[in-house]
Every structure is written in C-alpha cells, then in structure tokens.
Coordinates of C-alpha atoms in Angstrom, one line a residue:
M419 CA 118.7 99.3 113.7
I420 CA 117.5 96.3 115.8
D421 CA 115.7 97.0 119.1
K422 CA 116.3 95.0 122.1
D423 CA 113.5 92.6 121.3
G424 CA 114.6 92.0 117.7
A425 CA 111.6 93.6 116.3
E426 CA 113.3 94.8 113.2
V427 CA 114.6 91.4 112.4
V428 CA 111.1 90.0 112.7
K429 CA 109.6 92.7 110.5
E430 CA 112.3 92.2 107.8
K431 CA 111.7 88.5 107.8
S432 CA 107.9 89.1 107.7
L433 CA 108.4 91.3 104.7
R434 CA 110.5 88.8 102.8
L435 CA 107.9 86.1 103.4
E436 CA 105.2 88.5 102.1
I437 CA 107.2 89.2 99.0
G438 CA 107.9 85.6 98.5
K439 CA 104.2 84.6 98.9
W440 CA 103.2 87.4 96.4
G441 CA 105.7 86.1 94.0
E442 CA 104.5 82.5 94.2
S443 CA 101.0 83.6 93.8
A444 CA 101.9 85.7 90.6
A445 CA 103.9 82.7 89.3
L446 CA 101.0 80.4 89.9
N447 CA 98.4 82.7 88.2
Y448 CA 100.7 83.0 85.2
L449 CA 101.3 79.3 84.8
E450 CA 97.6 78.6 85.3
G451 CA 97.0 81.0 82.4
E452 CA 99.3 78.9 80.3
G453 CA 97.1 75.9 80.9
Y454 CA 99.1 74.3 83.8
T455 CA 97.2 72.9 86.9
L456 CA 98.5 73.0 90.4
V457 CA 99.5 69.7 92.0
Q458 CA 101.1 70.9 95.2
R459 CA 102.5 74.1 96.7
N460 CA 105.6 74.3 99.0
F461 CA 106.6 70.6 98.9
R462 CA 109.3 70.1 101.5
S463 CA 111.9 67.3 101.8
P464 CA 115.1 66.7 103.8
D465 CA 116.9 68.3 100.7
G466 CA 114.8 71.5 100.5
E467 CA 111.5 73.0 99.2
I468 CA 109.9 73.3 95.9
D469 CA 107.6 76.3 95.6
L470 CA 105.1 74.9 93.0
I471 CA 104.5 71.5 91.3
M472 CA 102.5 72.0 88.2
R473 CA 101.1 69.5 85.6
K474 CA 100.2 69.8 81.9
N475 CA 99.8 67.0 79.3
E476 CA 101.2 64.2 81.5
E477 CA 104.3 66.3 82.4
L478 CA 105.1 67.3 85.9
V479 CA 106.9 70.7 86.3
F480 CA 108.8 71.5 89.5
V481 CA 108.9 75.3 89.7
E482 CA 111.3 77.4 91.7
V483 CA 110.0 81.0 92.1
K484 CA 112.4 83.8 92.7
T485 CA 110.9 87.2 93.5
R486 CA 112.5 90.7 93.8
T487 CA 110.9 94.0 94.2
S488 CA 113.9 95.7 92.3
V489 CA 116.9 94.5 90.4
D490 CA 119.3 96.7 92.3
F491 CA 121.1 93.6 93.7
G492 CA 120.6 91.4 90.6
F493 CA 117.8 89.6 88.7
P494 CA 115.8 87.0 90.6
E495 CA 116.8 84.1 88.4
E496 CA 120.5 84.8 89.3
A497 CA 119.8 83.6 92.8
V498 CA 119.5 80.0 91.5
D499 CA 122.9 78.5 91.2
D500 CA 124.1 74.9 90.5
Q501 CA 123.9 73.9 94.2
K502 CA 120.3 75.2 94.4
L503 CA 119.5 73.2 91.2
D504 CA 121.0 70.1 92.8
H505 CA 118.8 70.6 95.9
L506 CA 115.7 71.1 93.8
E507 CA 116.4 68.0 91.7
A508 CA 116.9 65.9 94.9
T509 CA 113.6 67.4 96.3
A510 CA 111.9 66.5 93.1
G511 CA 113.2 62.9 93.5
W512 CA 111.6 62.8 97.0
F513 CA 108.3 63.9 95.6
L514 CA 108.4 61.3 92.9
V515 CA 109.1 58.5 95.4
E516 CA 106.2 59.7 97.7
H517 CA 103.8 60.0 94.8
A518 CA 104.2 57.0 92.7
E519 CA 100.9 57.9 90.9
F520 CA 102.9 60.4 88.8
E521 CA 104.9 58.3 86.3
E522 CA 105.0 60.9 83.6
N523 CA 108.0 63.0 82.4
W524 CA 109.1 65.8 84.6
R525 CA 111.3 68.9 84.3
L526 CA 112.6 71.7 86.6
D527 CA 111.7 75.4 85.7
I528 CA 112.3 78.8 87.2
V529 CA 109.8 81.7 87.3
A530 CA 111.4 85.0 88.0
V531 CA 109.0 87.7 89.4
T532 CA 110.0 91.4 89.6
G533 CA 107.7 94.2 90.7
K534 CA 106.2 96.3 93.4
L535 CA 104.8 94.2 96.2
G536 CA 101.2 93.6 95.6
S537 CA 101.2 94.8 91.9
S538 CA 98.7 93.0 89.7
S539 CA 101.1 93.1 86.7
P540 CA 104.7 92.2 87.8
E541 CA 107.3 91.3 85.2
I542 CA 107.4 87.5 84.9
K543 CA 110.2 85.5 83.2
W544 CA 109.8 81.8 82.8
F545 CA 112.9 79.6 82.3
V546 CA 112.0 76.1 81.1
N547 CA 113.9 72.9 81.8
V548 CA 116.8 74.4 83.7
G549 CA 117.9 71.3 85.6
N550 CA 121.5 70.0 86.0
A551 CA 120.8 66.4 85.0

C-alpha cells in the first residue's frame, strides 16, 4: 500500500538500490580475488550504465552485475536479454572512445549474485564473454 506521500514507493526503491549496491560490492570483491583490478564503477553513457569495469593482463572486462535475494522470480542472469547486451556493448564503446589509453582487448561478462542482503557469502556465478558481437 502506498501512502499519500508515496513513502512505500521510496522505501521499495531504496531497498532495491541497497540490494544492487550490495551485489556490486560482492561481485567486485569476488573479481578482485580472481586477480582483477577496478578501473571504474558505474560508468554512464547515453546508452546506459556499466556496473564495473575491471582489468587483468591487458584485457578490459565490462561487468554487468545482477543481484537477487531469492530466485522465486528467476535467476539474476536471466534479467540480461539481447537488448540489454546491445546497450552494454554500446556503453562499452562510449568508454573506449572516452578513454583512448585503453587499447587492449575487451569483453563483456555477467556476474550473478544471489543471497540474503548483507550476507558475507552470497552465491556468485560468473558468465564470461557474453556479448552479442
């Protein structure tokens, strides 16, 4: 139920943002544990946003993070369809144009995070090189 001031809508949006930030942090910690370094977080372009941009061995990795606190409505990775991949690839293109210092190879990955909000041990699935191109 939404009260006259829209407080429930604000509360729900705030919770979604908190879940998303928690998932991004879990994904970042996981990838850093795999030897990747963070280049940028939440890069925005006219085509969309990329959650994490990581680097390892002269390769850039553009990472879309999807987070769920349960799989009742599907697995997090199922939220990334072909249209979303197209937007992510276009956004990666914007980053590469703006940052000519990165001349290395690149790829697009998905990290799916599932678990209780705030958990220190969520389930993490990493899908490598998922781009449409």
